[in-house]
Short mmCIF file of C-alpha atoms and ligand atoms in Angstrom, two decimals:
data_model
loop_
_atom_site.label_atom_id
_atom_site.label_comp_id
_atom_site.label_asym_id
_atom_site.label_seq_id
_atom_site.Cartn_x
_atom_site.Cartn_y
_atom_site.Cartn_z
CA LYS A 1 25.11 6.71 14.04
CA GLN A 2 25.18 5.11 10.61
CA ASP A 3 27.54 2.30 11.52
CA ALA A 4 27.49 -1.21 10.18
CA SER A 5 26.18 -2.77 13.37
CA SER A 6 22.98 -0.80 13.27
CA GLU A 7 22.43 -1.81 9.67
CA ASP A 8 22.84 -5.45 10.66
CA ALA A 9 20.39 -5.02 13.46
CA ALA A 10 17.85 -3.56 11.07
CA LYS A 11 17.79 -6.77 9.11
CA ASP A 12 16.36 -8.67 12.05
CA ASP A 13 13.28 -6.72 12.68
CA SER A 14 11.83 -3.32 13.03
CA ASP A 15 12.42 -1.32 16.11
CA SER A 16 11.84 2.30 16.80
CA SER A 17 15.47 2.76 17.79
CA MET A 18 16.55 1.89 14.25
CA VAL A 19 14.96 4.79 12.50
CA ASP A 20 18.22 6.17 11.23
CA VAL A 21 19.90 3.09 9.79
CA PRO A 22 21.13 3.78 6.26
CA ARG A 23 18.70 1.60 4.34
CA GLY A 24 15.77 2.39 6.56
CA ALA A 25 13.36 0.29 8.58
CA PRO A 26 9.63 -0.02 9.09
CA VAL A 27 8.37 2.39 11.73
CA GLN A 28 4.90 2.50 13.23
CA VAL A 29 3.52 6.00 12.64
CA ILE A 30 -0.12 5.37 13.55
CA ASP A 31 -1.00 2.89 16.22
CA ASN A 32 -3.87 0.42 16.37
CA ASP A 33 -6.26 3.01 17.72
CA GLY A 34 -5.51 5.56 15.06
CA MET A 35 -3.23 7.65 17.29
CA LEU A 36 -0.29 9.40 15.69
CA VAL A 37 3.25 8.54 16.78
CA GLU A 38 4.24 12.09 16.06
CA ASP A 39 7.96 12.14 16.79
CA LYS A 40 8.58 9.15 14.55
CA LEU A 41 6.63 10.60 11.66
CA GLN A 42 8.32 13.92 12.10
CA ASP A 43 11.76 12.29 11.85
CA ILE A 44 10.78 10.86 8.48
CA LEU A 45 8.97 13.79 6.91
CA MET A 46 11.07 16.64 8.26
CA ALA A 47 14.42 15.22 7.16
CA PRO A 48 16.30 18.11 5.50
CA ASP A 49 16.30 16.57 2.01
CA VAL A 50 12.63 15.60 2.28
CA GLN A 51 10.59 18.33 3.98
CA ASP A 52 10.21 20.68 1.00
CA LYS A 53 9.70 18.02 -1.63
CA LYS A 54 6.31 16.96 -2.89
CA VAL A 55 5.31 13.51 -1.77
CA VAL A 56 4.14 10.32 -3.44
CA LEU A 57 2.55 8.17 -0.76
CA ILE A 58 1.91 4.55 -1.62
CA SER A 59 -0.09 2.54 0.86
CA VAL A 60 -0.77 -1.19 0.81
CA ALA A 61 -3.82 -2.07 2.87
CA GLY A 62 -5.66 -5.23 3.77
CA ALA A 63 -5.94 -8.08 6.22
CA PHE A 64 -3.05 -10.06 7.72
CA ARG A 65 -1.15 -12.85 6.03
CA LYS A 66 -2.12 -12.02 2.52
CA GLY A 67 1.33 -11.17 1.20
CA LYS A 68 1.16 -7.38 1.68
CA SER A 69 4.62 -6.99 3.22
CA PHE A 70 6.00 -9.42 0.68
CA PHE A 71 4.74 -7.15 -2.12
CA LEU A 72 5.92 -4.01 -0.33
CA ASP A 73 9.40 -5.49 -0.10
CA PHE A 74 9.51 -5.87 -3.86
CA MET A 75 8.50 -2.21 -4.15
CA LEU A 76 11.38 -1.42 -1.78
CA ARG A 77 13.72 -3.53 -3.87
CA TYR A 78 12.68 -1.62 -6.97
CA LEU A 79 13.30 1.69 -5.24
CA HIS A 80 16.68 0.61 -3.88
CA LYS A 81 17.94 -0.97 -7.09
CA THR A 82 16.84 1.72 -9.49
CA ALA A 83 18.05 4.55 -7.28
CA ASP A 84 20.73 5.68 -9.73
CA GLY A 85 18.13 5.75 -12.48
CA GLY A 86 20.47 4.20 -15.00
CA ALA A 87 21.90 0.90 -16.13
CA GLY A 88 20.36 -2.37 -15.08
CA ALA A 89 17.09 -0.74 -14.15
CA ASP A 90 15.34 -3.55 -15.93
CA LYS A 91 17.04 -6.23 -13.82
CA TRP A 92 15.95 -4.97 -10.43
CA LEU A 93 14.13 -8.21 -9.53
CA GLY A 94 17.30 -10.29 -9.53
CA PRO A 95 19.61 -11.94 -8.62
CA GLY A 96 17.41 -14.92 -7.89
CA GLU A 97 19.22 -15.92 -4.70
CA GLU A 98 18.81 -12.64 -2.89
CA ALA A 99 16.72 -12.87 0.27
CA LEU A 100 13.77 -10.49 0.46
CA THR A 101 14.08 -7.91 3.23
CA GLY A 102 12.35 -4.76 4.40
CA PHE A 103 8.94 -4.78 6.01
CA SER A 104 9.09 -8.11 7.75
CA TRP A 105 6.93 -10.63 6.06
CA ARG A 106 5.73 -13.90 7.59
CA GLY A 107 7.20 -12.94 10.94
CA GLY A 108 8.44 -10.04 12.92
CA LYS A 109 6.49 -7.96 15.27
CA GLU A 110 4.51 -5.75 12.92
CA ARG A 111 2.82 -8.83 11.62
CA GLU A 112 0.41 -8.99 14.51
CA THR A 113 0.21 -5.26 14.96
CA THR A 114 -2.52 -3.32 13.30
CA GLY A 115 -1.96 0.28 12.40
CA ILE A 116 0.15 2.10 9.85
CA TRP A 117 3.84 1.51 9.28
CA MET A 118 6.05 3.68 7.12
CA TRP A 119 9.47 3.04 5.62
CA SER A 120 11.77 5.34 7.54
CA ARG A 121 13.78 6.52 4.53
CA PRO A 122 11.83 8.28 1.80
CA PHE A 123 13.18 7.69 -1.70
CA ILE A 124 14.01 10.79 -3.68
CA ARG A 125 13.01 10.22 -7.30
CA ALA A 126 12.71 12.47 -10.35
CA LEU A 127 9.41 12.83 -12.18
CA PRO A 128 9.59 12.95 -16.01
CA SER A 129 9.53 16.75 -15.63
CA GLY A 130 12.77 16.58 -13.67
CA GLU A 131 11.14 17.65 -10.42
CA GLU A 132 12.36 15.63 -7.43
CA VAL A 133 9.73 14.09 -5.18
CA ALA A 134 9.86 11.98 -2.01
CA VAL A 135 8.36 8.50 -2.38
CA LEU A 136 6.97 7.02 0.82
CA LEU A 137 5.78 3.47 1.41
CA MET A 138 3.14 2.56 3.98
CA ASP A 139 1.92 -0.78 5.28
CA THR A 140 -1.63 -0.60 6.63
CA GLN A 141 -3.03 -3.65 8.26
CA GLY A 142 -5.95 -4.81 10.23
CA THR A 143 -8.42 -7.54 10.89
CA PHE A 144 -12.13 -7.45 10.47
CA ASP A 145 -12.91 -10.28 12.81
CA ASN A 146 -14.99 -8.61 15.51
CA GLU A 147 -16.72 -5.40 16.33
CA THR A 148 -14.07 -3.82 18.51
CA SER A 149 -11.36 -4.46 15.96
CA MET A 150 -13.70 -3.01 13.37
CA LYS A 151 -13.74 0.52 14.73
CA GLY A 152 -9.98 0.83 15.19
CA ASN A 153 -9.40 -0.71 11.80
CA CYS A 154 -11.85 1.56 10.15
CA THR A 155 -9.95 4.55 11.46
CA VAL A 156 -6.64 3.14 10.34
CA PHE A 157 -7.87 2.29 6.85
CA ALA A 158 -9.71 5.59 6.56
CA LEU A 159 -6.53 7.46 7.47
CA SER A 160 -4.43 5.56 4.96
CA THR A 161 -6.98 6.31 2.22
CA LEU A 162 -7.06 10.00 3.14
CA LEU A 163 -3.32 10.34 3.27
CA SER A 164 -2.09 8.21 0.36
CA SER A 165 -1.94 9.11 -3.32
CA VAL A 166 -2.07 5.43 -4.24
CA GLN A 167 -3.99 2.96 -2.12
CA VAL A 168 -3.20 -0.64 -3.02
CA TYR A 169 -5.99 -2.80 -1.70
CA ASN A 170 -4.67 -6.32 -1.28
CA VAL A 171 -7.29 -9.08 -1.50
CA MET A 172 -7.21 -12.83 -1.84
CA THR A 173 -8.42 -14.82 -4.87
CA ALA A 174 -11.06 -12.31 -6.06
CA VAL A 175 -12.68 -8.95 -5.29
CA GLN A 176 -15.49 -10.17 -3.13
CA GLU A 177 -18.62 -8.40 -1.98
CA ASP A 178 -17.10 -8.36 1.52
CA ASP A 179 -14.02 -6.55 0.28
CA LEU A 180 -16.20 -3.92 -1.38
CA GLN A 181 -18.31 -3.51 1.74
CA HIS A 182 -15.22 -2.96 3.86
CA LEU A 183 -13.96 -0.47 1.31
CA HIS A 184 -17.29 1.31 1.38
CA LEU A 185 -17.25 1.44 5.15
CA PHE A 186 -13.79 2.86 5.51
CA THR A 187 -14.08 5.34 2.67
CA GLU A 188 -17.34 6.60 4.25
CA TYR A 189 -15.29 7.05 7.36
CA SER A 190 -12.60 8.91 5.42
CA LEU A 191 -15.23 11.21 3.97
CA GLN A 192 -16.46 12.21 7.41
CA VAL A 193 -13.25 14.08 8.09
CA TYR A 194 -12.64 15.10 4.50
CA GLU A 195 -16.04 16.62 3.84
CA GLY A 196 -15.25 19.95 5.51
CA GLY A 197 -12.72 21.06 2.91
CA HIS A 198 -14.12 19.05 0.06
CA GLN A 199 -14.40 20.73 -3.34
CA LYS A 200 -17.54 19.65 -5.16
CA GLY A 201 -16.99 17.65 -8.31
CA VAL A 202 -13.45 16.58 -7.39
CA PRO A 203 -13.09 12.96 -6.27
CA PRO A 204 -11.79 13.08 -2.70
CA PHE A 205 -9.18 10.34 -3.20
CA GLN A 206 -6.66 9.54 -5.89
CA ASN A 207 -5.70 6.05 -7.09
CA LEU A 208 -7.16 2.80 -5.85
CA THR A 209 -5.41 -0.31 -7.12
CA PHE A 210 -6.82 -3.72 -6.35
CA LEU A 211 -4.10 -6.33 -6.01
CA VAL A 212 -5.82 -9.69 -6.34
CA ARG A 213 -3.56 -12.48 -5.06
CA ASP A 214 -3.78 -16.10 -6.16
CA TRP A 215 -6.02 -15.34 -9.11
CA SER A 216 -6.84 -18.63 -10.79
CA HIS A 217 -9.61 -17.89 -13.28
CA VAL A 218 -7.23 -17.23 -16.13
CA ASP A 219 -9.75 -18.65 -18.56
CA SER A 220 -11.98 -15.62 -17.98
CA HIS A 221 -9.29 -12.96 -17.32
CA PRO A 222 -5.54 -13.36 -17.79
CA TRP A 223 -3.01 -12.37 -15.12
CA GLY A 224 -1.76 -8.84 -15.10
CA ASN A 225 -3.09 -5.35 -15.48
CA GLU A 226 -5.14 -5.68 -18.63
CA GLY A 227 -6.96 -8.73 -17.36
CA GLY A 228 -7.33 -6.92 -14.06
CA ALA A 229 -8.88 -3.82 -15.59
CA ALA A 230 -11.43 -5.88 -17.52
CA TYR A 231 -12.19 -7.96 -14.44
CA LEU A 232 -12.62 -4.90 -12.24
CA ASN A 233 -14.93 -3.27 -14.78
CA GLY A 234 -17.16 -6.33 -14.54
CA VAL A 235 -17.05 -6.40 -10.74
CA LEU A 236 -17.89 -2.71 -10.42
CA ALA A 237 -20.49 -2.63 -13.16
CA GLN A 238 -23.91 -1.48 -12.09
CA LYS A 239 -26.69 -3.63 -13.38
CA PRO A 240 -30.40 -2.78 -13.50
CA ASP A 241 -31.46 -5.81 -11.46
CA GLN A 242 -28.77 -5.36 -8.80
CA HIS A 243 -29.72 -5.06 -5.14
CA PRO A 244 -29.75 -1.34 -4.20
CA GLU A 245 -27.05 -1.94 -1.62
CA LEU A 246 -24.69 -3.47 -4.15
CA LYS A 247 -25.43 -0.64 -6.53
CA GLN A 248 -24.69 1.94 -3.88
CA VAL A 249 -21.33 0.40 -3.01
CA ARG A 250 -20.32 0.56 -6.66
CA GLU A 251 -21.46 4.11 -7.13
CA HIS A 252 -19.57 5.08 -4.03
CA VAL A 253 -16.29 3.48 -5.13
CA HIS A 254 -16.53 5.12 -8.56
CA SER A 255 -17.24 8.55 -7.13
CA CYS A 256 -14.56 8.45 -4.42
CA PHE A 257 -11.48 7.72 -6.50
CA GLU A 258 -9.89 9.56 -9.37
CA LYS A 259 -8.55 6.35 -10.87
CA LEU A 260 -9.30 2.66 -10.34
CA ASP A 261 -6.95 -0.09 -11.33
CA CYS A 262 -6.44 -3.80 -10.78
CA HIS A 263 -3.73 -6.43 -11.10
CA LEU A 264 -4.50 -10.13 -11.15
CA MET A 265 -1.56 -11.97 -9.59
CA PRO A 266 -0.69 -15.64 -10.04
CA HIS A 267 -0.19 -17.81 -6.98
CA PRO A 268 3.53 -17.40 -6.14
CA GLY A 269 4.13 -21.16 -5.96
CA PHE A 270 4.05 -23.62 -3.11
CA GLU A 271 7.70 -23.26 -2.23
CA ALA A 272 6.86 -19.69 -1.32
CA THR A 273 3.82 -20.49 0.74
CA GLU A 274 4.73 -23.80 2.34
CA ASP A 275 8.50 -24.11 2.68
CA PRO A 276 9.55 -22.84 6.12
CA ALA A 277 13.04 -22.15 4.77
CA PHE A 278 11.79 -19.81 2.03
CA ASP A 279 13.57 -16.47 2.35
CA GLY A 280 11.84 -14.64 -0.45
CA ARG A 281 14.41 -15.40 -3.16
CA THR A 282 12.88 -15.10 -6.58
CA SER A 283 14.49 -18.34 -7.78
CA MET A 284 12.02 -20.17 -5.56
CA LEU A 285 8.99 -18.34 -6.91
CA ARG A 286 6.81 -19.79 -9.62
CA PRO A 287 8.16 -18.45 -12.91
CA ALA A 288 4.75 -17.13 -14.00
CA PHE A 289 4.64 -14.91 -10.90
CA LEU A 290 7.73 -12.87 -11.76
CA PRO A 291 6.72 -10.89 -14.86
CA VAL A 292 3.35 -10.07 -13.33
CA LEU A 293 4.99 -8.94 -10.09
CA LYS A 294 7.51 -6.85 -12.03
CA ALA A 295 4.81 -5.19 -14.10
CA ALA A 296 2.64 -4.49 -11.04
CA VAL A 297 5.51 -2.82 -9.17
CA GLU A 298 6.57 -0.80 -12.21
CA SER A 299 3.00 0.32 -12.89
CA ILE A 300 3.07 2.02 -9.50
CA LEU A 301 6.67 3.18 -9.22
CA SER A 302 8.02 3.94 -12.71
CA PRO A 303 8.89 7.65 -12.94
CA ASP A 304 6.02 8.28 -15.35
CA LYS A 305 3.56 6.50 -13.05
CA LEU A 306 4.34 8.29 -9.80
CA VAL A 307 1.29 10.11 -8.44
CA VAL A 308 1.94 13.14 -6.27
CA LYS A 309 -0.37 13.45 -3.26
CA LYS A 310 -3.04 16.11 -3.71
CA VAL A 311 -5.71 17.52 -1.46
CA ASN A 312 -8.29 19.59 -3.29
CA GLU A 313 -6.10 19.82 -6.37
CA GLU A 314 -3.16 21.09 -4.36
CA GLU A 315 0.04 19.03 -4.37
CA LEU A 316 1.45 18.40 -0.92
CA THR A 317 5.00 18.71 0.32
CA ALA A 318 6.24 16.46 3.12
CA THR A 319 5.76 19.35 5.54
CA ALA A 320 2.15 19.79 4.46
CA LEU A 321 1.60 16.04 4.65
CA LEU A 322 2.76 16.07 8.26
CA CYS A 323 0.12 18.72 9.00
CA TYR A 324 -2.56 16.54 7.43
CA PHE A 325 -1.45 13.54 9.46
CA LYS A 326 -1.81 15.63 12.59
CA ALA A 327 -5.13 17.16 11.61
CA TYR A 328 -6.79 13.94 10.49
CA THR A 329 -5.65 11.85 13.44
CA ALA A 330 -6.81 14.60 15.79
CA LEU A 331 -10.25 14.59 14.17
CA TYR A 332 -10.63 10.87 14.69
CA ALA A 333 -9.39 11.08 18.25
CA ALA A 334 -11.95 13.79 19.03
P1 GDP B 401 0.92 -9.71 5.32
O1 GDP B 401 0.53 -10.08 6.71
O2 GDP B 401 -0.28 -9.42 4.47
O3 GDP B 401 1.92 -8.61 5.28
O4 GDP B 401 1.58 -11.02 4.66
P2 GDP B 401 3.14 -11.38 4.46
O5 GDP B 401 3.72 -10.53 3.38
O6 GDP B 401 3.84 -11.39 5.77
O7 GDP B 401 3.04 -12.85 3.87
C1 GDP B 401 2.41 -13.89 4.58
C2 GDP B 401 2.71 -15.21 3.89
O8 GDP B 401 2.08 -15.25 2.61
C3 GDP B 401 4.19 -15.49 3.64
O9 GDP B 401 4.47 -16.82 3.99
C4 GDP B 401 4.38 -15.29 2.16
O10 GDP B 401 5.37 -16.13 1.62
C5 GDP B 401 3.03 -15.66 1.61
N1 GDP B 401 2.69 -14.97 0.37
C6 GDP B 401 3.30 -13.89 -0.20
N2 GDP B 401 2.68 -13.55 -1.35
C7 GDP B 401 1.66 -14.43 -1.51
C8 GDP B 401 0.67 -14.61 -2.52
O11 GDP B 401 0.56 -13.86 -3.50
N3 GDP B 401 -0.20 -15.66 -2.32
C9 GDP B 401 -0.12 -16.51 -1.25
N4 GDP B 401 -0.99 -17.50 -1.16
N5 GDP B 401 0.79 -16.35 -0.29
C10 GDP B 401 1.67 -15.34 -0.41
MG1 MG B 402 2.73 -7.53 6.86
#
């Protein structure tokens, strides 16, 4: 079942029948209403070389058409190209003419589909301690354009926050009050199911990384992680004269996550956003974009940066994660 024809087919688009192609494919594991697609998730997490390993679950969440899948595909590229851990690990971005594949960006059927998608093949990586872990990538998307979409989306975002060890929150141009309000809303929603087993004094969620696309105010904060951290500090600062609601949102975000981080990304260049023939090759990206992209991906996926998923201080194996997926989705369905 791992023949060449199925691998070719996987390049076109995602389909549930392609779960077992060698390189993997995006698979919907939670649908638009927050319902679990249990057999699909089970295939991924209960694979023999995965089930007993601890998991690192990286989720990228946000609205449509903001370059989430594009970024995810560079994370995939990193994971594929550095798989042997050795030589050339620094050159994983290139060659410049290679088309970008994986989660389908700018097209393909998951584009219009809300819900949670997971890469079907976990990546087995070694932590600095030598322990092998399974790295999972998730694409979480939604719209916030009307009230009905709001409830389903809230569930989907809440689930991805509950289940991931790193939540990458993808926003355009700046971290706006709207983005924070949405974050507040869906983390409140996450807490509703988490509260039961919640240990006091331990933040319920792990890492939250803001990925700000098309950042242009380089005069105030430079691109990258350092500029991002300083920028985020300013955005999340609580000021005495702030409206109570704004204060509350900030308090909430600080108390919910173990670690907050931010990357300010340059615009990728107009060839990338306007040329219909653009296939994701890095040679067509604005040169300034590349080092920032590389650093952002490595700050999440380098062996020393991998964050194992924990619930109440306990590290989860893939088998345990599957139980949490079942339990949490059942609670929302109830
Ligand atoms: P998603 O719906 O959030 O997953 O967005 P996609 O990854 O499918 O990308 C949608 C479009 O945005 C594509 O045409 C990409 O080339 C483009 N794109 C990718 N990254 C960026 C970015 O950082 N800024 C802008 N403006 N466009 C981007
Ligand atoms: Mg997408």
